[in-house]
Amino acid sequence: MTLDPEFRALRTLSAKLGRDPDRVQAAGGNTSLKRDGVMWIKASGTWLAAAEDEDILVPVRLDPLLQAMRDGDPGAETARDFVLAEHNPRGLRPSIETTVHAVLPFAVVLHVHCVSTIALALRADAELRLAERLDGIDWAFVPYCKPGLTLSHAIAAQLRPGTNVVVLGNHGLVVAADDVAAAGALLDRVCAALALPRRSAPPPQLAALSSFIQGTAYRLPQDPVAHDAATDRDSLALATAGAFYPDHVIFLGAAIAVAETPAALAALDRRDRPPAIVAVPGRGVLLHQGVLRGADEMARCLADVAGRVPANAPTLPFSPAQVDELTNWDAEKYRQSLSRRET
């Protein structure tokens, strides 16, 4: 496969997507290529940005996996039983979304967490807003459900012959095509159709933030854009209303915590489980030093998404049960363990 031009093209496109924070953040997103009964898919917890430098694609036997899905075999959830071990020397697990890629009858599937798509897909009127922008595209909308096998069955139920674009409520975007170039072009077309401007936000007050973190385990985020989630009033209102997409829950927890004073931040820091991200309203955002690798990228993502949602737009935050479902899921615990190992 390393000599296959399509395989090389997928690695190149995957790395490009992984370096674009508007489409992929941290270990999020996944890509795949089906060849001769085998689906090569990004491994769980790996970064698309590393696709050209590391072997992050895992080979999965496609037909047995699809049959397992039809039979209700619980092994289809992780797809680990269908990996060609001899071509997986690192012992990596297939992506959580392996079955999502499997049910789409195209050679190439790209799944991204495009920030504009998420900003539309977290709205209560998402399907209506998407229809205004996706004219001429064969697309389907799937309301939020747990990623993985549950989501795969929901997608399969929505597919029509030729449907090659799926917008996932509170989650992201999937496009598919018969080759890598066509998939990349379709992704560009859909992302352009869904593109939303991000509101300008007041600059952070870095001196005040530095004072806040004295004596605590908190630090400033690596990307200054992350501060917009706290300096922009409307973005902060959304961020404090709850969590809206899976990777935010996995890397940052539920709704962003708020500290109006240094004493309030110190109190948060003394908790048994201090919040991963804290907003200081009007001043900026802070991250706990113990966050997973990828939390900085997700802090930027929060600002990018929130800054694209109009004030007072009807939204669908996750329920406590949905948050618990993600945080207690073995597949996500595994992904978190990889991120801890790399910090």
GROMACS .gro file of C-alpha atoms in nm:
model
  343
    1MET     CA    1   0.000   0.000   0.000
    2THR     CA    2   0.286   0.242   0.058
    3LEU     CA    3   0.344   0.236  -0.319
    4ASP     CA    4  -0.023   0.297  -0.403
    5PRO     CA    5  -0.064   0.656  -0.535
    6GLU     CA    6  -0.406   0.686  -0.368
    7PHE     CA    7  -0.264   0.574  -0.035
    8ARG     CA    8   0.010   0.835  -0.058
    9ALA     CA    9  -0.244   1.097  -0.165
   10LEU     CA   10  -0.461   1.015   0.136
   11ARG     CA   11  -0.167   1.057   0.371
   12THR     CA   12  -0.083   1.393   0.213
   13LEU     CA   13  -0.443   1.517   0.233
   14SER     CA   14  -0.480   1.386   0.589
   15ALA     CA   15  -0.174   1.579   0.702
   16LYS     CA   16  -0.302   1.894   0.532
   17LEU     CA   17  -0.638   1.863   0.705
   18GLY     CA   18  -0.470   1.793   1.038
   19ARG     CA   19  -0.276   2.119   1.014
   20ASP     CA   20  -0.590   2.327   0.948
   21PRO     CA   21  -0.755   2.427   1.278
   22ASP     CA   22  -1.072   2.529   1.094
   23ARG     CA   23  -1.126   2.164   0.996
   24VAL     CA   24  -0.941   1.940   1.243
   25GLN     CA   25  -0.823   1.992   1.600
   26ALA     CA   26  -0.573   1.778   1.789
   27ALA     CA   27  -0.649   1.405   1.753
   28GLY     CA   28  -0.992   1.470   1.605
   29GLY     CA   29  -1.115   1.376   1.260
   30ASN     CA   30  -1.036   1.065   1.060
   31THR     CA   31  -0.982   0.954   0.701
   32SER     CA   32  -0.998   0.621   0.520
   33LEU     CA   33  -0.930   0.441   0.193
   34LYS     CA   34  -1.093   0.113   0.083
   35ARG     CA   35  -0.877  -0.117  -0.129
   36ASP     CA   36  -0.927  -0.484  -0.224
   37GLY     CA   37  -1.158  -0.564   0.065
   38VAL     CA   38  -0.949  -0.376   0.322
   39MET     CA   39  -1.025  -0.034   0.469
   40TRP     CA   40  -0.724   0.165   0.585
   41ILE     CA   41  -0.841   0.408   0.852
   42LYS     CA   42  -0.677   0.647   1.094
   43ALA     CA   43  -0.594   0.491   1.427
   44SER     CA   44  -0.773   0.609   1.741
   45GLY     CA   45  -0.590   0.884   1.928
   46THR     CA   46  -0.343   0.961   1.649
   47TRP     CA   47  -0.315   1.301   1.483
   48LEU     CA   48  -0.396   1.351   1.116
   49ALA     CA   49  -0.123   1.616   1.108
   50ALA     CA   50   0.131   1.332   1.150
   51ALA     CA   51  -0.003   1.125   0.861
   52GLU     CA   52   0.302   1.178   0.637
   53ASP     CA   53   0.555   1.118   0.914
   54GLU     CA   54   0.403   0.825   1.104
   55ASP     CA   55   0.212   0.508   1.017
   56ILE     CA   56  -0.126   0.610   1.156
   57LEU     CA   57  -0.350   0.411   0.917
   58VAL     CA   58  -0.480   0.074   1.038
   59PRO     CA   59  -0.603  -0.198   0.795
   60VAL     CA   60  -0.948  -0.343   0.872
   61ARG     CA   61  -1.118  -0.629   0.685
   62LEU     CA   62  -1.424  -0.456   0.543
   63ASP     CA   63  -1.677  -0.729   0.453
   64PRO     CA   64  -1.648  -0.916   0.785
   65LEU     CA   65  -1.692  -0.586   0.969
   66LEU     CA   66  -2.005  -0.499   0.772
   67GLN     CA   67  -2.142  -0.849   0.833
   68ALA     CA   68  -2.077  -0.811   1.204
   69MET     CA   69  -2.273  -0.486   1.200
   70ARG     CA   70  -2.565  -0.659   1.030
   71ASP     CA   71  -2.550  -0.948   1.278
   72GLY     CA   72  -2.546  -0.719   1.581
   73ASP     CA   73  -2.202  -0.848   1.680
   74PRO     CA   74  -2.075  -0.626   1.967
   75GLY     CA   75  -1.724  -0.666   1.826
   76ALA     CA   76  -1.819  -0.429   1.546
   77GLU     CA   77  -1.814  -0.139   1.796
   78THR     CA   78  -1.435  -0.132   1.827
   79ALA     CA   79  -1.355  -0.318   1.500
   80ARG     CA   80  -1.043  -0.452   1.673
   81ASP     CA   81  -1.129  -0.813   1.580
   82PHE     CA   82  -1.112  -0.720   1.212
   83VAL     CA   83  -0.767  -0.559   1.204
   84LEU     CA   84  -0.498  -0.722   0.989
   85ALA     CA   85  -0.244  -0.756   1.268
   86GLU     CA   86   0.046  -0.833   1.035
   87HIS     CA   87   0.008  -0.485   0.884
   88ASN     CA   88  -0.039  -0.310   1.218
   89PRO     CA   89   0.304  -0.339   1.384
   90ARG     CA   90   0.231  -0.062   1.636
   91GLY     CA   91  -0.076  -0.245   1.762
   92LEU     CA   92  -0.296   0.060   1.712
   93ARG     CA   93  -0.672   0.053   1.752
   94PRO     CA   94  -0.892   0.160   1.460
   95SER     CA   95  -1.069   0.493   1.490
   96ILE     CA   96  -1.381   0.517   1.703
   97GLU     CA   97  -1.558   0.607   1.378
   98THR     CA   98  -1.445   0.299   1.180
   99THR     CA   99  -1.800   0.176   1.127
  100VAL     CA  100  -1.904   0.522   1.006
  101HIS     CA  101  -1.650   0.493   0.724
  102ALA     CA  102  -1.750   0.135   0.656
  103VAL     CA  103  -2.119   0.209   0.587
  104LEU     CA  104  -2.043   0.472   0.324
  105PRO     CA  105  -2.007   0.291  -0.013
  106PHE     CA  106  -1.722   0.503  -0.143
  107ALA     CA  107  -1.349   0.437  -0.169
  108VAL     CA  108  -1.248   0.748   0.027
  109VAL     CA  109  -1.417   0.895   0.334
  110LEU     CA  110  -1.312   1.213   0.516
  111HIS     CA  111  -1.453   1.305   0.857
  112VAL     CA  112  -1.363   1.650   0.992
  113HIS     CA  113  -1.468   1.876   1.276
  114CYS     CA  114  -1.508   2.188   1.064
  115VAL     CA  115  -1.577   2.475   1.306
  116SER     CA  116  -1.837   2.642   1.081
  117THR     CA  117  -2.016   2.310   1.037
  118ILE     CA  118  -2.023   2.257   1.414
  119ALA     CA  119  -2.150   2.613   1.467
  120LEU     CA  120  -2.445   2.530   1.240
  121ALA     CA  121  -2.492   2.170   1.355
  122LEU     CA  122  -2.529   2.258   1.726
  123ARG     CA  123  -2.833   2.472   1.652
  124ALA     CA  124  -3.186   2.352   1.715
  125ASP     CA  125  -3.272   2.467   1.362
  126ALA     CA  126  -2.960   2.309   1.210
  127GLU     CA  127  -3.130   2.120   0.926
  128LEU     CA  128  -3.308   2.433   0.805
  129ARG     CA  129  -2.990   2.642   0.816
  130LEU     CA  130  -2.794   2.373   0.634
  131ALA     CA  131  -3.057   2.346   0.359
  132GLU     CA  132  -3.012   2.716   0.290
  133ARG     CA  133  -2.645   2.655   0.210
  134LEU     CA  134  -2.619   2.308   0.055
  135ASP     CA  135  -2.834   2.347  -0.254
  136GLY     CA  136  -2.712   2.120  -0.533
  137ILE     CA  137  -2.530   1.883  -0.296
  138ASP     CA  138  -2.658   1.532  -0.215
  139TRP     CA  139  -2.648   1.554   0.162
  140ALA     CA  140  -2.811   1.411   0.471
  141PHE     CA  141  -2.839   1.540   0.827
  142VAL     CA  142  -2.812   1.305   1.125
  143PRO     CA  143  -2.914   1.451   1.463
  144TYR     CA  144  -2.663   1.393   1.741
  145CYS     CA  145  -2.618   1.043   1.873
  146LYS     CA  146  -2.326   0.868   2.038
  147PRO     CA  147  -2.027   0.837   1.803
  148GLY     CA  148  -1.927   0.495   1.676
  149LEU     CA  149  -2.168   0.211   1.604
  150THR     CA  150  -2.483   0.398   1.709
  151LEU     CA  151  -2.394   0.684   1.477
  152SER     CA  152  -2.309   0.442   1.195
  153HIS     CA  153  -2.655   0.284   1.204
  154ALA     CA  154  -2.815   0.630   1.211
  155ILE     CA  155  -2.615   0.733   0.904
  156ALA     CA  156  -2.699   0.414   0.717
  157ALA     CA  157  -3.069   0.478   0.778
  158GLN     CA  158  -3.040   0.823   0.615
  159LEU     CA  159  -2.836   0.730   0.309
  160ARG     CA  160  -2.980   0.741  -0.041
  161PRO     CA  161  -2.800   0.612  -0.352
  162GLY     CA  162  -2.538   0.876  -0.426
  163THR     CA  163  -2.548   1.057  -0.093
  164ASN     CA  164  -2.188   1.157  -0.029
  165VAL     CA  165  -2.216   1.435   0.231
  166VAL     CA  166  -2.339   1.381   0.587
  167VAL     CA  167  -2.364   1.658   0.845
  168LEU     CA  168  -2.357   1.522   1.199
  169GLY     CA  169  -2.558   1.715   1.455
  170ASN     CA  170  -2.338   1.857   1.734
  171HIS     CA  171  -2.040   1.681   1.581
  172GLY     CA  172  -1.902   1.757   1.235
  173LEU     CA  173  -1.894   1.670   0.867
  174VAL     CA  174  -1.838   1.356   0.658
  175VAL     CA  175  -1.775   1.356   0.282
  176ALA     CA  176  -1.705   1.062   0.053
  177ALA     CA  177  -1.592   1.004  -0.306
  178ASP     CA  178  -1.436   0.747  -0.536
  179ASP     CA  179  -1.083   0.888  -0.509
  180VAL     CA  180  -0.879   1.117  -0.285
  181ALA     CA  181  -0.876   1.416  -0.519
  182ALA     CA  182  -1.255   1.408  -0.559
  183ALA     CA  183  -1.306   1.372  -0.184
  184GLY     CA  184  -1.077   1.666  -0.114
  185ALA     CA  185  -1.253   1.881  -0.373
  186LEU     CA  186  -1.595   1.791  -0.232
  187LEU     CA  187  -1.479   1.876   0.119
  188ASP     CA  188  -1.355   2.215  -0.003
  189ARG     CA  189  -1.688   2.280  -0.174
  190VAL     CA  190  -1.897   2.190   0.130
  191CYS     CA  191  -1.677   2.380   0.375
  192ALA     CA  192  -1.696   2.688   0.152
  193ALA     CA  193  -2.076   2.660   0.139
  194LEU     CA  194  -2.097   2.634   0.519
  195ALA     CA  195  -1.831   2.894   0.602
  196LEU     CA  196  -1.929   3.144   0.869
  197PRO     CA  197  -1.737   3.454   0.981
  198ARG     CA  198  -1.608   3.461   1.337
  199ARG     CA  199  -1.702   3.766   1.543
  200SER     CA  200  -1.422   4.000   1.638
  201ALA     CA  201  -1.355   3.995   2.010
  202PRO     CA  202  -1.184   4.236   2.252
  203PRO     CA  203  -0.818   4.150   2.317
  204PRO     CA  204  -0.729   3.951   2.628
  205GLN     CA  205  -0.596   4.122   2.939
  206LEU     CA  206  -0.278   3.921   2.975
  207ALA     CA  207  -0.139   4.111   3.274
  208ALA     CA  208  -0.458   4.051   3.471
  209LEU     CA  209  -0.459   3.683   3.375
  210SER     CA  210  -0.098   3.646   3.488
  211SER     CA  211  -0.201   3.783   3.824
  212PHE     CA  212  -0.494   3.542   3.845
  213ILE     CA  213  -0.281   3.232   3.795
  214GLN     CA  214  -0.022   3.313   4.062
  215GLY     CA  215  -0.007   3.027   4.310
  216THR     CA  216  -0.240   2.803   4.108
  217ALA     CA  217  -0.190   2.518   3.863
  218TYR     CA  218  -0.343   2.722   3.580
  219ARG     CA  219  -0.164   2.868   3.278
  220LEU     CA  220  -0.236   3.072   2.968
  221PRO     CA  221  -0.342   2.884   2.653
  222GLN     CA  222  -0.088   2.844   2.374
  223ASP     CA  223  -0.314   2.997   2.109
  224PRO     CA  224  -0.425   3.355   2.184
  225VAL     CA  225  -0.746   3.305   1.983
  226ALA     CA  226  -0.871   3.086   2.270
  227HIS     CA  227  -0.920   3.398   2.482
  228ASP     CA  228  -1.206   3.511   2.257
  229ALA     CA  229  -1.434   3.261   2.432
  230ALA     CA  230  -1.412   3.481   2.744
  231THR     CA  231  -1.358   3.831   2.606
  232ASP     CA  232  -1.657   3.816   2.370
  233ARG     CA  233  -1.981   3.832   2.570
  234ASP     CA  234  -2.189   3.625   2.330
  235SER     CA  235  -1.922   3.356   2.299
  236LEU     CA  236  -1.898   3.333   2.677
  237ALA     CA  237  -2.275   3.295   2.705
  238LEU     CA  238  -2.262   2.993   2.473
  239ALA     CA  239  -1.952   2.844   2.637
  240THR     CA  240  -2.112   2.858   2.983
  241ALA     CA  241  -2.440   2.709   2.857
  242GLY     CA  242  -2.290   2.362   2.823
  243ALA     CA  243  -2.083   2.136   2.600
  244PHE     CA  244  -2.193   2.102   2.239
  245TYR     CA  245  -1.968   1.848   2.061
  246PRO     CA  246  -1.782   1.530   2.164
  247ASP     CA  247  -1.419   1.639   2.155
  248HIS     CA  248  -1.491   1.935   2.381
  249VAL     CA  249  -1.621   1.692   2.642
  250ILE     CA  250  -1.324   1.457   2.604
  251PHE     CA  251  -1.053   1.723   2.625
  252LEU     CA  252  -1.211   2.006   2.825
  253GLY     CA  253  -1.504   1.861   3.018
  254ALA     CA  254  -1.855   2.006   3.025
  255ALA     CA  255  -1.940   2.378   3.025
  256ILE     CA  256  -1.651   2.620   3.079
  257ALA     CA  257  -1.603   2.721   3.443
  258VAL     CA  258  -1.597   3.089   3.541
  259ALA     CA  259  -1.376   3.273   3.789
  260GLU     CA  260  -1.445   3.643   3.844
  261THR     CA  261  -1.162   3.688   4.097
  262PRO     CA  262  -0.825   3.532   4.182
  263ALA     CA  263  -0.983   3.390   4.496
  264ALA     CA  264  -1.251   3.220   4.287
  265LEU     CA  265  -0.984   3.067   4.063
  266ALA     CA  266  -0.789   2.945   4.366
  267ALA     CA  267  -1.107   2.779   4.495
  268LEU     CA  268  -1.153   2.599   4.164
  269ASP     CA  269  -0.790   2.489   4.176
  270ARG     CA  270  -0.842   2.331   4.518
  271ARG     CA  271  -1.116   2.100   4.395
  272ASP     CA  272  -1.044   1.728   4.377
  273ARG     CA  273  -1.097   1.757   4.001
  274PRO     CA  274  -1.020   2.115   3.897
  275PRO     CA  275  -1.191   2.223   3.573
  276ALA     CA  276  -0.973   2.191   3.264
  277ILE     CA  277  -1.070   2.532   3.129
  278VAL     CA  278  -1.175   2.847   3.312
  279ALA     CA  279  -1.303   3.176   3.173
  280VAL     CA  280  -1.219   3.505   3.338
  281PRO     CA  281  -1.501   3.717   3.189
  282GLY     CA  282  -1.377   4.005   2.979
  283ARG     CA  283  -1.015   3.906   3.035
  284GLY     CA  284  -0.945   3.565   2.883
  285VAL     CA  285  -0.919   3.192   2.925
  286LEU     CA  286  -0.700   2.972   3.147
  287LEU     CA  287  -0.610   2.604   3.115
  288HIS     CA  288  -0.512   2.369   3.396
  289GLN     CA  289  -0.155   2.241   3.373
  290GLY     CA  290  -0.280   1.883   3.395
  291VAL     CA  291  -0.490   1.895   3.077
  292LEU     CA  292  -0.452   1.634   2.804
  293ARG     CA  293  -0.238   1.691   2.501
  294GLY     CA  294  -0.479   1.851   2.256
  295ALA     CA  295  -0.657   2.070   2.512
  296ASP     CA  296  -0.494   2.385   2.371
  297GLU     CA  297  -0.628   2.304   2.027
  298MET     CA  298  -0.973   2.241   2.170
  299ALA     CA  299  -0.964   2.569   2.362
  300ARG     CA  300  -0.903   2.743   2.029
  301CYS     CA  301  -1.185   2.536   1.876
  302LEU     CA  302  -1.426   2.655   2.145
  303ALA     CA  303  -1.356   3.017   2.055
  304ASP     CA  304  -1.378   2.940   1.684
  305VAL     CA  305  -1.715   2.769   1.719
  306ALA     CA  306  -1.871   3.003   1.974
  307GLY     CA  307  -1.765   3.308   1.774
  308ARG     CA  308  -1.964   3.178   1.477
  309VAL     CA  309  -2.293   3.124   1.661
  310PRO     CA  310  -2.517   3.433   1.660
  311ALA     CA  311  -2.633   3.567   1.993
  312ASN     CA  312  -2.963   3.413   2.104
  313ALA     CA  313  -2.954   3.142   1.835
  314PRO     CA  314  -3.147   2.831   1.946
  315THR     CA  315  -2.890   2.569   2.047
  316LEU     CA  316  -2.880   2.209   2.171
  317PRO     CA  317  -2.623   2.162   2.449
  318PHE     CA  318  -2.547   1.809   2.564
  319SER     CA  319  -2.750   1.675   2.853
  320PRO     CA  320  -2.564   1.550   3.163
  321ALA     CA  321  -2.645   1.196   3.048
  322GLN     CA  322  -2.484   1.260   2.708
  323VAL     CA  323  -2.174   1.402   2.875
  324ASP     CA  324  -2.152   1.098   3.104
  325GLU     CA  325  -2.200   0.865   2.807
  326LEU     CA  326  -1.890   1.010   2.641
  327THR     CA  327  -1.667   1.040   2.946
  328ASN     CA  328  -1.738   0.685   3.063
  329TRP     CA  329  -1.703   0.522   2.721
  330ASP     CA  330  -1.411   0.280   2.696
  331ALA     CA  331  -1.321   0.399   2.345
  332GLU     CA  332  -1.280   0.757   2.467
  333LYS     CA  333  -1.093   0.651   2.780
  334TYR     CA  334  -0.843   0.480   2.550
  335ARG     CA  335  -0.804   0.796   2.343
  336GLN     CA  336  -0.754   0.998   2.659
  337SER     CA  337  -0.488   0.753   2.779
  338LEU     CA  338  -0.290   0.810   2.459
  339SER     CA  339  -0.309   1.185   2.510
  340ARG     CA  340  -0.187   1.154   2.870
  341ARG     CA  341   0.104   0.940   2.753
  342GLU     CA  342   0.214   1.215   2.515
  343THR     CA  343   0.194   1.511   2.750
   0.00000   0.00000   0.00000
